[in-house]
mmCIF file of C-alpha atoms in Angstrom:
data_model
loop_
_atom_site.group_PDB
_atom_site.id
_atom_site.type_symbol
_atom_site.label_atom_id
_atom_site.label_comp_id
_atom_site.label_asym_id
_atom_site.label_seq_id
_atom_site.Cartn_x
_atom_site.Cartn_y
_atom_site.Cartn_z
ATOM 1 C CA MET A 9 -3.255 31.955 -5.041
ATOM 2 C CA PRO A 10 0.094 30.380 -6.033
ATOM 3 C CA PRO A 11 2.166 28.431 -3.487
ATOM 4 C CA PRO A 12 4.792 30.352 -1.473
ATOM 5 C CA ASP A 13 8.183 30.566 -3.152
ATOM 6 C CA PHE A 14 9.873 28.134 -0.761
ATOM 7 C CA VAL A 15 7.129 25.542 -1.398
ATOM 8 C CA THR A 16 7.421 26.061 -5.155
ATOM 9 C CA SER A 17 11.169 25.496 -4.926
ATOM 10 C CA ILE A 18 10.672 22.200 -3.041
ATOM 11 C CA PHE A 19 8.317 20.859 -5.736
ATOM 12 C CA ALA A 20 10.103 22.439 -8.717
ATOM 13 C CA ASP A 21 11.690 19.135 -9.744
ATOM 14 C CA LYS A 22 8.878 17.097 -11.322
ATOM 15 C CA LEU A 23 10.896 13.861 -11.038
ATOM 16 C CA THR A 24 9.359 12.345 -14.170
ATOM 17 C CA VAL A 25 12.684 11.857 -15.967
ATOM 18 C CA ASP A 26 15.607 10.062 -14.370
ATOM 19 C CA ASP A 27 18.440 12.337 -15.455
ATOM 20 C CA ARG A 28 20.905 11.328 -12.745
ATOM 21 C CA ASP A 29 24.573 11.025 -13.717
ATOM 22 C CA PRO A 30 26.586 8.123 -12.291
ATOM 23 C CA SER A 31 28.554 8.980 -9.163
ATOM 24 C CA PHE A 32 31.275 6.672 -10.411
ATOM 25 C CA THR A 33 31.737 3.955 -13.017
ATOM 26 C CA PHE A 34 33.154 0.459 -12.790
ATOM 27 C CA SER A 35 33.270 -2.896 -14.531
ATOM 28 C CA LEU A 36 31.932 -6.192 -13.237
ATOM 29 C CA PRO A 37 33.715 -9.532 -13.556
ATOM 30 C CA PHE A 38 32.054 -11.920 -16.013
ATOM 31 C CA PHE A 39 29.891 -9.071 -17.400
ATOM 32 C CA GLU A 40 30.633 -7.014 -20.499
ATOM 33 C CA GLY A 41 30.473 -3.237 -20.628
ATOM 34 C CA GLU A 42 30.817 -0.428 -18.144
ATOM 35 C CA TYR A 43 28.465 0.148 -15.210
ATOM 36 C CA GLY A 44 27.623 3.173 -13.093
ATOM 37 C CA LEU A 45 26.075 3.827 -9.679
ATOM 38 C CA LEU A 46 23.176 6.291 -9.558
ATOM 39 C CA THR A 47 22.660 7.879 -6.136
ATOM 40 C CA PRO A 48 19.157 8.614 -4.769
ATOM 41 C CA SER A 49 17.454 11.922 -5.531
ATOM 42 C CA LEU A 50 17.381 14.245 -2.501
ATOM 43 C CA SER A 51 14.496 16.169 -4.085
ATOM 44 C CA PHE A 52 12.292 13.056 -4.106
ATOM 45 C CA TRP A 53 12.765 12.372 -0.403
ATOM 46 C CA THR A 54 12.332 16.056 0.496
ATOM 47 C CA GLN A 55 8.967 16.191 -1.286
ATOM 48 C CA LEU A 56 7.816 12.991 0.420
ATOM 49 C CA ILE A 57 8.775 14.209 3.895
ATOM 50 C CA VAL A 58 7.068 17.582 3.392
ATOM 51 C CA LEU A 59 3.835 15.909 2.239
ATOM 52 C CA LEU A 60 3.906 13.408 5.115
ATOM 53 C CA VAL A 61 4.402 16.114 7.751
ATOM 54 C CA PHE A 62 1.678 18.288 6.186
ATOM 55 C CA GLN A 63 -0.813 15.398 6.168
ATOM 56 C CA THR A 64 0.039 14.441 9.745
ATOM 57 C CA VAL A 65 -0.831 17.942 10.953
ATOM 58 C CA ILE A 66 -4.159 17.813 9.087
ATOM 59 C CA CYS A 67 -4.914 14.328 10.470
ATOM 60 C CA ILE A 68 -4.386 15.539 14.032
ATOM 61 C CA GLY A 69 -6.875 18.360 13.473
ATOM 62 C CA LEU A 70 -9.395 15.989 11.887
ATOM 63 C CA ALA A 71 -8.960 13.537 14.780
ATOM 64 C CA LEU A 72 -10.163 16.187 17.212
ATOM 65 C CA ILE A 73 -13.116 17.074 14.984
ATOM 66 C CA ILE A 74 -14.145 13.430 14.533
ATOM 67 C CA LEU A 75 -13.725 12.669 18.249
ATOM 68 C CA HIS A 76 -15.950 15.527 19.395
ATOM 69 C CA LEU A 77 -18.503 15.693 16.568
ATOM 70 C CA ILE A 78 -18.838 12.005 15.648
ATOM 71 C CA VAL A 79 -17.485 9.638 18.324
ATOM 72 C CA LYS A 80 -19.056 11.519 21.248
ATOM 73 C CA LYS A 81 -22.329 11.830 19.310
ATOM 74 C CA ARG A 82 -22.260 8.381 17.741
ATOM 75 C CA GLY A 83 -25.592 7.290 16.300
ATOM 76 C CA SER A 84 -27.030 10.782 16.014
ATOM 77 C CA VAL A 85 -28.137 12.370 12.750
ATOM 78 C CA ALA A 86 -25.579 15.117 13.289
ATOM 79 C CA SER A 87 -22.691 12.607 13.448
ATOM 80 C CA TYR A 88 -23.685 11.104 10.081
ATOM 81 C CA LEU A 89 -24.096 14.546 8.521
ATOM 82 C CA VAL A 90 -20.606 15.540 9.648
ATOM 83 C CA GLY A 91 -19.070 12.232 8.529
ATOM 84 C CA TYR A 92 -20.786 11.632 5.218
ATOM 85 C CA GLY A 93 -21.588 15.237 4.400
ATOM 86 C CA VAL A 94 -18.369 17.019 5.330
ATOM 87 C CA ILE A 95 -15.371 14.912 6.418
ATOM 88 C CA ILE A 96 -15.359 12.129 3.823
ATOM 89 C CA PRO A 97 -16.152 14.338 0.759
ATOM 90 C CA ALA A 98 -13.518 16.858 1.864
ATOM 91 C CA VAL A 99 -10.707 14.348 2.354
ATOM 92 C CA LEU A 100 -11.542 12.472 -0.852
ATOM 93 C CA SER A 101 -11.104 15.689 -2.843
ATOM 94 C CA PHE A 102 -7.818 16.536 -1.101
ATOM 95 C CA PRO A 103 -5.359 14.648 -3.414
ATOM 96 C CA TYR A 104 -6.707 16.227 -6.608
ATOM 97 C CA ALA A 105 -6.489 19.711 -5.115
ATOM 98 C CA ILE A 106 -2.953 19.323 -3.738
ATOM 99 C CA ILE A 107 -1.667 17.625 -6.923
ATOM 100 C CA LYS A 108 -2.984 20.496 -9.027
ATOM 101 C CA TYR A 109 -1.893 23.212 -6.588
ATOM 102 C CA LEU A 110 1.699 21.944 -6.334
ATOM 103 C CA ASP A 111 1.798 20.443 -9.854
ATOM 104 C CA ILE A 112 2.970 17.072 -8.517
ATOM 105 C CA GLN A 113 3.741 14.817 -11.479
ATOM 106 C CA ASN A 114 5.748 11.917 -10.064
ATOM 107 C CA VAL A 115 3.328 8.997 -9.591
ATOM 108 C CA MET A 116 5.019 7.701 -6.442
ATOM 109 C CA VAL A 117 5.032 11.154 -4.824
ATOM 110 C CA ARG A 118 1.295 11.348 -5.578
ATOM 111 C CA PHE A 119 0.832 7.914 -4.041
ATOM 112 C CA VAL A 120 2.074 9.171 -0.656
ATOM 113 C CA LEU A 121 -1.113 11.253 -0.326
ATOM 114 C CA TYR A 122 -2.536 8.647 2.033
ATOM 115 C CA MET A 123 -4.735 10.945 4.171
ATOM 116 C CA PRO A 124 -8.051 10.270 2.331
ATOM 117 C CA THR A 125 -7.685 6.521 2.861
ATOM 118 C CA LEU A 126 -6.797 6.857 6.540
ATOM 119 C CA ILE A 127 -9.470 9.415 7.413
ATOM 120 C CA SER A 128 -12.297 7.913 5.325
ATOM 121 C CA PHE A 129 -12.090 4.448 6.898
ATOM 122 C CA ARG A 130 -11.518 5.733 10.426
ATOM 123 C CA CYS A 131 -14.434 8.095 9.981
ATOM 124 C CA LEU A 132 -16.600 5.125 8.913
ATOM 125 C CA GLU A 133 -15.392 3.269 11.989
ATOM 126 C CA ALA A 134 -16.207 6.271 14.195
ATOM 127 C CA MET A 135 -19.766 6.437 12.828
ATOM 128 C CA HIS A 136 -20.664 2.747 12.730
ATOM 129 C CA CYS A 137 -18.637 1.042 15.446
ATOM 130 C CA SER A 138 -20.790 -0.210 18.310
ATOM 131 C CA GLN A 139 -19.924 1.386 21.643
ATOM 132 C CA ASP A 140 -18.983 -1.932 23.300
ATOM 133 C CA LYS A 141 -16.487 -2.681 20.496
ATOM 134 C CA ALA A 142 -14.911 0.743 20.209
ATOM 135 C CA PRO A 143 -11.110 0.763 19.711
ATOM 136 C CA ILE A 144 -8.868 1.480 22.697
ATOM 137 C CA ALA A 145 -7.797 4.652 20.882
ATOM 138 C CA GLU A 146 -11.123 6.216 21.887
ATOM 139 C CA SER A 147 -10.250 5.939 25.591
ATOM 140 C CA SER A 148 -8.527 9.352 25.642
ATOM 141 C CA THR A 149 -7.949 12.381 23.452
ATOM 142 C CA SER A 150 -4.189 11.762 23.347
ATOM 143 C CA ASN A 151 -4.722 8.156 22.247
ATOM 144 C CA TYR A 152 -7.125 9.272 19.531
ATOM 145 C CA ILE A 153 -4.699 11.854 18.194
ATOM 146 C CA LEU A 154 -1.950 9.222 18.146
ATOM 147 C CA TYR A 155 -4.338 6.829 16.357
ATOM 148 C CA TYR A 156 -4.768 9.371 13.535
ATOM 149 C CA SER A 157 -1.235 10.758 13.431
ATOM 150 C CA CYS A 158 0.330 7.694 11.797
ATOM 151 C CA LEU A 159 -0.739 5.623 8.819
ATOM 152 C CA VAL A 160 0.500 2.495 10.621
ATOM 153 C CA GLU A 161 -1.428 1.671 13.792
ATOM 154 C CA VAL A 162 0.114 2.029 17.233
ATOM 155 C CA LYS A 163 -0.294 -0.980 19.529
ATOM 156 C CA TYR A 164 -2.136 -0.502 22.833
ATOM 157 C CA ASP A 165 -2.082 -2.396 26.135
ATOM 158 C CA SER A 166 -5.604 -3.774 26.590
ATOM 159 C CA LYS A 167 -5.361 -3.449 30.399
ATOM 160 C CA THR A 168 -3.847 0.004 30.830
ATOM 161 C CA GLU A 169 -5.259 1.383 27.557
ATOM 162 C CA LYS A 170 -1.925 3.066 26.926
ATOM 163 C CA PRO A 171 0.378 2.731 23.896
ATOM 164 C CA LEU A 172 2.831 -0.137 24.112
ATOM 165 C CA LYS A 173 6.482 0.826 24.313
ATOM 166 C CA LEU A 174 9.063 -0.399 21.841
ATOM 167 C CA THR A 175 12.293 -1.934 23.132
ATOM 168 C CA GLU A 176 15.644 -0.777 21.806
ATOM 169 C CA ILE A 177 16.248 -4.256 20.357
ATOM 170 C CA GLU A 178 12.939 -4.137 18.478
ATOM 171 C CA LEU A 179 13.719 -0.613 17.266
ATOM 172 C CA ALA A 180 17.056 -1.836 15.890
ATOM 173 C CA ARG A 181 15.324 -4.827 14.258
ATOM 174 C CA ARG A 182 12.821 -2.552 12.525
ATOM 175 C CA LEU A 183 15.571 -0.222 11.326
ATOM 176 C CA TRP A 184 17.463 -3.205 9.916
ATOM 177 C CA ARG A 185 14.351 -4.413 8.104
ATOM 178 C CA ILE A 186 13.781 -0.982 6.533
ATOM 179 C CA VAL A 187 17.409 -0.659 5.405
ATOM 180 C CA SER A 188 17.569 -4.226 4.076
ATOM 181 C CA GLN A 189 14.298 -3.847 2.144
ATOM 182 C CA TYR A 190 15.528 -0.572 0.676
ATOM 183 C CA PHE A 191 18.612 -2.228 -0.759
ATOM 184 C CA MET A 192 16.621 -5.298 -1.823
ATOM 185 C CA LEU A 193 14.422 -2.924 -3.810
ATOM 186 C CA ALA A 194 17.499 -1.279 -5.297
ATOM 187 C CA GLY A 195 18.875 -4.678 -6.323
ATOM 188 C CA LEU A 196 15.585 -5.864 -7.819
ATOM 189 C CA TYR A 197 15.159 -2.578 -9.710
ATOM 190 C CA SER A 198 18.713 -2.822 -11.074
ATOM 191 C CA LEU A 199 17.851 -6.254 -12.469
ATOM 192 C CA VAL A 200 14.354 -5.764 -13.899
ATOM 193 C CA MET A 201 13.913 -2.062 -14.693
ATOM 194 C CA LYS A 202 15.752 -2.393 -18.015
ATOM 195 C CA HIS A 203 13.127 -5.020 -18.951
ATOM 196 C CA SER A 204 10.280 -2.611 -18.060
ATOM 197 C CA PHE A 205 9.690 -4.692 -14.921
ATOM 198 C CA ALA A 206 8.569 -7.682 -17.012
ATOM 199 C CA PRO A 207 11.688 -9.772 -17.746
ATOM 200 C CA PHE A 208 9.907 -12.882 -19.017
ATOM 201 C CA ASP A 209 8.592 -13.405 -22.536
ATOM 202 C CA CYS A 210 4.854 -12.834 -22.803
ATOM 203 C CA PRO A 211 2.790 -12.147 -25.954
ATOM 204 C CA LYS A 212 0.283 -9.865 -24.186
ATOM 205 C CA GLU A 213 1.072 -6.587 -22.420
ATOM 206 C CA ALA A 214 0.299 -6.695 -18.707
ATOM 207 C CA HIS A 215 -2.002 -3.648 -18.730
ATOM 208 C CA SER A 216 -4.152 -4.979 -21.590
ATOM 209 C CA LEU A 217 -7.508 -6.676 -21.133
ATOM 210 C CA ASP A 218 -7.245 -9.177 -23.979
ATOM 211 C CA HIS A 219 -5.720 -12.051 -21.976
ATOM 212 C CA THR A 220 -7.264 -15.442 -22.630
ATOM 213 C CA ILE A 221 -7.158 -18.208 -20.017
ATOM 214 C CA PRO A 222 -4.180 -19.890 -21.792
ATOM 215 C CA ASP A 223 -2.412 -16.500 -21.793
ATOM 216 C CA MET A 224 -2.934 -16.135 -18.052
ATOM 217 C CA LEU A 225 -1.497 -19.601 -17.411
ATOM 218 C CA ARG A 226 1.715 -19.069 -19.424
ATOM 219 C CA LEU A 227 4.882 -19.366 -17.363
ATOM 220 C CA GLY A 228 6.125 -16.003 -18.657
ATOM 221 C CA HIS A 229 2.900 -14.298 -17.578
ATOM 222 C CA LEU A 230 2.983 -15.943 -14.141
ATOM 223 C CA GLY A 231 6.672 -15.079 -13.759
ATOM 224 C CA ASN A 232 6.123 -11.410 -14.610
ATOM 225 C CA ASN A 233 3.192 -11.232 -12.211
ATOM 226 C CA LEU A 234 5.347 -12.798 -9.490
ATOM 227 C CA ILE A 235 7.982 -10.109 -10.098
ATOM 228 C CA GLY A 236 5.199 -7.525 -9.851
ATOM 229 C CA ALA A 237 4.024 -9.053 -6.571
ATOM 230 C CA TYR A 238 7.533 -8.854 -5.085
ATOM 231 C CA LEU A 239 7.927 -5.259 -6.292
ATOM 232 C CA MET A 240 4.593 -4.349 -4.714
ATOM 233 C CA TYR A 241 5.427 -6.188 -1.512
ATOM 234 C CA LEU A 242 8.831 -4.559 -1.071
ATOM 235 C CA THR A 243 7.596 -1.091 -2.052
ATOM 236 C CA LEU A 244 4.646 -1.146 0.350
ATOM 237 C CA SER A 245 6.527 -2.835 3.172
ATOM 238 C CA PHE A 246 9.507 -0.475 2.946
ATOM 239 C CA SER A 247 7.491 2.739 2.569
ATOM 240 C CA GLN A 248 4.926 2.007 5.275
ATOM 241 C CA SER A 249 7.536 0.639 7.694
ATOM 242 C CA ALA A 250 9.623 3.788 7.136
ATOM 243 C CA VAL A 251 6.566 5.944 7.983
ATOM 244 C CA ALA A 252 5.947 3.831 11.107
ATOM 245 C CA PHE A 253 9.599 4.228 12.135
ATOM 246 C CA ALA A 254 8.979 7.925 12.756
ATOM 247 C CA ILE A 255 6.499 6.887 15.481
ATOM 248 C CA ASN A 256 8.825 4.105 16.675
ATOM 249 C CA LEU A 257 11.511 6.723 17.357
ATOM 250 C CA PHE A 258 9.215 8.180 20.044
ATOM 251 C CA GLY A 259 9.128 4.761 21.712
ATOM 252 C CA PHE A 260 5.697 3.620 20.473
ATOM 253 C CA ALA A 261 5.206 0.086 19.133
ATOM 254 C CA THR A 262 3.378 -0.247 15.801
ATOM 255 C CA VAL A 263 1.844 -3.222 14.017
ATOM 256 C CA ASP A 264 3.931 -5.094 11.449
ATOM 257 C CA VAL A 265 2.996 -3.877 7.981
ATOM 258 C CA MET A 266 3.711 -7.184 6.232
ATOM 259 C CA ARG A 267 4.097 -10.612 7.796
ATOM 260 C CA ASN A 268 6.048 -12.490 5.166
ATOM 261 C CA PRO A 269 3.017 -13.042 2.880
ATOM 262 C CA LEU A 270 4.952 -14.319 -0.137
ATOM 263 C CA LEU A 271 6.758 -17.082 1.746
ATOM 264 C CA ALA A 272 4.669 -18.034 4.784
ATOM 265 C CA SER A 273 0.956 -17.835 3.851
ATOM 266 C CA THR A 274 -0.962 -21.063 4.451
ATOM 267 C CA SER A 275 -4.296 -20.119 2.840
ATOM 268 C CA PRO A 276 -5.944 -17.260 0.925
ATOM 269 C CA SER A 277 -7.523 -15.969 4.161
ATOM 270 C CA ASP A 278 -4.153 -16.172 5.931
ATOM 271 C CA PHE A 279 -2.576 -14.188 3.081
ATOM 272 C CA TRP A 280 -5.177 -11.408 2.937
ATOM 273 C CA SER A 281 -6.284 -11.264 6.587
ATOM 274 C CA ARG A 282 -3.092 -11.800 8.558
ATOM 275 C CA ARG A 283 -0.067 -11.200 6.333
ATOM 276 C CA TRP A 284 -0.584 -8.801 3.395
ATOM 277 C CA ASN A 285 -0.666 -5.032 4.041
ATOM 278 C CA GLN A 286 -1.995 -4.929 7.589
ATOM 279 C CA VAL A 287 -2.455 -1.166 7.293
ATOM 280 C CA ILE A 288 -5.240 -1.494 4.710
ATOM 281 C CA HIS A 289 -6.507 -4.720 6.294
ATOM 282 C CA SER A 290 -7.137 -3.059 9.665
ATOM 283 C CA MET A 291 -8.896 -0.109 8.000
ATOM 284 C CA LEU A 292 -11.152 -2.400 5.975
ATOM 285 C CA LYS A 293 -11.788 -4.627 8.993
ATOM 286 C CA ARG A 294 -12.906 -1.790 11.261
ATOM 287 C CA GLY A 295 -14.407 0.511 8.649
ATOM 288 C CA VAL A 296 -16.288 -2.081 6.559
ATOM 289 C CA PHE A 297 -16.102 -5.709 7.758
ATOM 290 C CA LYS A 298 -17.159 -5.210 11.383
ATOM 291 C CA PRO A 299 -20.015 -2.777 10.670
ATOM 292 C CA VAL A 300 -21.428 -5.112 7.989
ATOM 293 C CA ALA A 301 -20.897 -8.220 10.161
ATOM 294 C CA GLN A 302 -22.962 -6.613 12.948
ATOM 295 C CA SER A 303 -26.091 -6.832 10.802
ATOM 296 C CA PHE A 304 -25.324 -9.491 8.175
ATOM 297 C CA SER A 305 -23.396 -12.749 7.716
ATOM 298 C CA ARG A 306 -19.642 -13.074 7.886
ATOM 299 C CA THR A 307 -19.585 -14.149 4.223
ATOM 300 C CA LEU A 308 -21.356 -10.963 3.153
ATOM 301 C CA ALA A 309 -18.964 -8.938 5.327
ATOM 302 C CA VAL A 310 -15.982 -10.539 3.533
ATOM 303 C CA VAL A 311 -17.506 -9.737 0.141
ATOM 304 C CA ALA A 312 -18.206 -6.155 1.253
ATOM 305 C CA ALA A 313 -14.600 -5.731 2.437
ATOM 306 C CA PHE A 314 -13.197 -6.909 -0.907
ATOM 307 C CA ILE A 315 -15.590 -4.661 -2.841
ATOM 308 C CA ALA A 316 -14.502 -1.750 -0.656
ATOM 309 C CA SER A 317 -10.866 -2.678 -1.286
ATOM 310 C CA GLY A 318 -11.486 -2.677 -5.030
ATOM 311 C CA LEU A 319 -13.219 0.714 -4.862
ATOM 312 C CA LEU A 320 -10.388 2.074 -2.701
ATOM 313 C CA HIS A 321 -7.769 1.070 -5.255
ATOM 314 C CA GLU A 322 -9.835 2.437 -8.131
ATOM 315 C CA TYR A 323 -9.953 5.725 -6.235
ATOM 316 C CA VAL A 324 -6.192 5.715 -5.607
ATOM 317 C CA TRP A 325 -5.579 5.005 -9.309
ATOM 318 C CA SER A 326 -7.788 8.010 -10.162
ATOM 319 C CA PHE A 327 -5.550 10.510 -8.355
ATOM 320 C CA ILE A 328 -2.110 9.009 -8.957
ATOM 321 C CA PHE A 329 -2.965 9.156 -12.689
ATOM 322 C CA PHE A 330 -4.924 12.422 -12.387
ATOM 323 C CA GLN A 331 -4.670 14.646 -15.475
ATOM 324 C CA HIS A 332 -4.859 18.386 -14.936
ATOM 325 C CA ASP A 333 -4.165 21.475 -17.053
ATOM 326 C CA ASP A 334 -1.573 20.526 -19.693
ATOM 327 C CA VAL A 335 -0.128 17.610 -17.707
ATOM 328 C CA GLU A 336 -0.651 14.351 -19.562
ATOM 329 C CA THR A 337 -0.570 11.109 -17.625
ATOM 330 C CA PHE A 338 -1.318 7.478 -18.278
ATOM 331 C CA THR A 339 -5.017 6.639 -18.404
ATOM 332 C CA PRO A 340 -5.665 3.412 -16.464
ATOM 333 C CA GLY A 341 -8.340 0.901 -17.302
ATOM 334 C CA TYR A 342 -10.816 1.498 -14.500
ATOM 335 C CA GLY A 343 -12.548 -1.601 -13.180
ATOM 336 C CA LYS A 344 -9.524 -3.897 -13.266
ATOM 337 C CA SER A 345 -8.740 -3.482 -9.566
ATOM 338 C CA MET A 346 -12.379 -4.288 -8.804
ATOM 339 C CA LEU A 347 -12.094 -7.462 -10.878
ATOM 340 C CA PHE A 348 -8.863 -8.443 -9.121
ATOM 341 C CA PHE A 349 -10.285 -8.025 -5.630
ATOM 342 C CA ALA A 350 -13.636 -9.525 -6.601
ATOM 343 C CA TRP A 351 -11.800 -12.653 -7.763
ATOM 344 C CA ASN A 352 -9.871 -12.900 -4.494
ATOM 345 C CA GLY A 353 -13.061 -12.306 -2.522
ATOM 346 C CA ILE A 354 -14.668 -15.233 -4.357
ATOM 347 C CA VAL A 355 -11.614 -17.391 -3.580
ATOM 348 C CA MET A 356 -11.928 -16.574 0.131
ATOM 349 C CA VAL A 357 -15.645 -17.372 0.139
ATOM 350 C CA LEU A 358 -14.893 -20.712 -1.559
ATOM 351 C CA GLU A 359 -12.172 -21.385 1.002
ATOM 352 C CA ASN A 360 -14.706 -20.881 3.762
ATOM 353 C CA LEU A 361 -17.041 -23.378 2.068
ATOM 354 C CA ILE A 362 -14.642 -26.177 1.059
ATOM 355 C CA SER A 363 -11.455 -25.878 3.144
ATOM 356 C CA HIS A 364 -12.674 -28.721 5.370
ATOM 357 C CA TRP A 365 -12.590 -31.200 2.474
ATOM 358 C CA PRO A 366 -10.154 -34.085 3.143
ATOM 359 C CA ILE A 367 -7.870 -33.235 0.192
ATOM 360 C CA PHE A 368 -7.223 -29.710 1.514
ATOM 361 C CA GLN A 369 -6.723 -30.933 5.062
ATOM 362 C CA MET A 370 -4.234 -33.510 3.788
ATOM 363 C CA MET A 371 -2.323 -30.885 1.802
ATOM 364 C CA LYS A 372 -2.216 -28.598 4.825
ATOM 365 C CA SER A 373 -0.798 -31.295 7.073
ATOM 366 C CA THR A 374 1.723 -32.854 4.669
ATOM 367 C CA LEU A 375 3.055 -30.171 2.324
ATOM 368 C CA PRO A 376 5.868 -27.795 3.427
ATOM 369 C CA THR A 377 4.713 -24.228 4.094
ATOM 370 C CA PRO A 378 6.655 -22.709 1.124
ATOM 371 C CA VAL A 379 4.883 -25.140 -1.232
ATOM 372 C CA ILE A 380 1.481 -24.257 0.229
ATOM 373 C CA THR A 381 2.314 -20.559 -0.051
ATOM 374 C CA HIS A 382 3.109 -20.845 -3.748
ATOM 375 C CA LEU A 383 -0.119 -22.779 -4.323
ATOM 376 C CA VAL A 384 -1.936 -19.919 -2.595
ATOM 377 C CA LEU A 385 -0.126 -17.400 -4.803
ATOM 378 C CA LEU A 386 -1.099 -19.376 -7.897
ATOM 379 C CA LEU A 387 -4.731 -18.618 -7.101
ATOM 380 C CA ALA A 388 -4.011 -14.906 -7.630
ATOM 381 C CA LEU A 389 -1.029 -14.755 -10.008
ATOM 382 C CA PRO A 390 -2.984 -15.485 -13.242
ATOM 383 C CA VAL A 391 -5.012 -12.302 -12.658
ATOM 384 C CA GLY A 392 -2.217 -10.319 -10.972
ATOM 385 C CA HIS A 393 -1.795 -8.159 -14.083
ATOM 386 C CA LEU A 394 -5.208 -6.624 -13.376
ATOM 387 C CA PHE A 395 -3.612 -5.007 -10.329
ATOM 388 C CA THR A 396 0.019 -4.378 -11.302
ATOM 389 C CA GLY A 397 -0.288 -3.931 -15.086
ATOM 390 C CA ASP A 398 -1.446 -0.301 -14.987
ATOM 391 C CA LEU A 399 1.037 0.518 -12.219
ATOM 392 C CA ILE A 400 3.908 -0.700 -14.392
ATOM 393 C CA GLU A 401 2.660 0.991 -17.551
ATOM 394 C CA GLY A 402 1.686 4.211 -15.759
ATOM 395 C CA GLY A 403 5.071 4.768 -14.126
ATOM 396 C CA TYR A 404 4.355 3.846 -10.494
ATOM 397 C CA PHE A 405 7.493 1.726 -10.260
ATOM 398 C CA SER A 406 9.676 3.642 -12.721
ATOM 399 C CA ASP A 407 8.951 6.956 -10.945
ATOM 400 C CA PHE A 408 10.218 5.429 -7.703
ATOM 401 C CA ALA A 409 13.558 4.618 -9.326
ATOM 402 C CA VAL A 410 14.943 8.109 -8.562
ATOM 403 C CA ALA A 411 14.605 7.315 -4.843
ATOM 404 C CA LEU A 412 16.935 4.316 -5.073
ATOM 405 C CA PRO A 413 20.649 3.721 -5.554
ATOM 406 C CA LEU A 414 20.817 1.831 -8.854
ATOM 407 C CA ILE A 415 23.483 0.019 -10.818
ATOM 408 C CA VAL A 416 23.002 0.657 -14.536
ATOM 409 C CA ARG A 417 24.848 -0.380 -17.653
ATOM 410 C CA LEU A 418 26.227 2.669 -19.447
ATOM 411 C CA ASP A 419 26.779 1.300 -22.935
#
């Protein structure tokens, strides 16, 4: 059955070609040529909002099912059959079905299909969390629905077991952060998009697998990967914070998505555990790390969390680059995300083993935080292309361009 006409009209624009005309043109002092301002695509934002609202409604329904059939029957055979046999397979197939049904071709619009990630990990948590360590969200049906209704977690008061309220000052601060990151993205895109998001000279393409160790240590390679890291940081922070803002408008406080990871991290574990993408971190912590740590060592739990993170990203790559019917998309090199996260998992295990050595303690106590942060980043930047290379080549960043106001050179 085809989609209703009004739905077809919403998703009629495939948003794979940026055919925007400049709203006005101008010249810049000290720069040759004429420049134009491209205004954001209304169609892009309409499609995103429709998909977010649709997924929220589904998540609320699934929250009730999981609460009554899994949480309240935790540990029973029936709870595992519902979780592993019905819920998780169903939600994992959801993106492919909706992409094909609506013929969604823009990679970034596909990326907003977050429901499988949210539901899968919270379903794992519901099945394997021990009763004495259950999240506050399980204290009432309304809390559990709220827990599932937003990708970004709501904060709860540990004493009253009710959602924390957001002050007007904090609401204004969050709005300012979203707006400022949006225009930072627009500025960064205006600078690097014409260079295919890799402005520095490098003999090897980022999405290739033929990098030697000297290649990975080239300044151009490290510089391009740093640009990719900032693009990823701003894109994730802006998009997830904007989703959280919808909940903030109702007065609920949510966790900070990013905590200045590229400028304030003091160790690999600080970067991955406390600063980078707290949305995914909390899901991995409760859905994988804690269940594994209940029966095995902390080190094995860390390794399991990074393997799960690698598998998660491989899965996401599979549907954002999903080919169906006559639609041709970029074919990523599967396994690269696993390698990237496996490397960072090894780094964290090594940190746990040798961080007490005098040289590392001396560095921690004497070096300025920004210097330490960049040393931490240097542990990941040589292999950063394993994560961002396919995203750049496959159109993840370029497809988001239509959502931004951009300054482009016209001649």
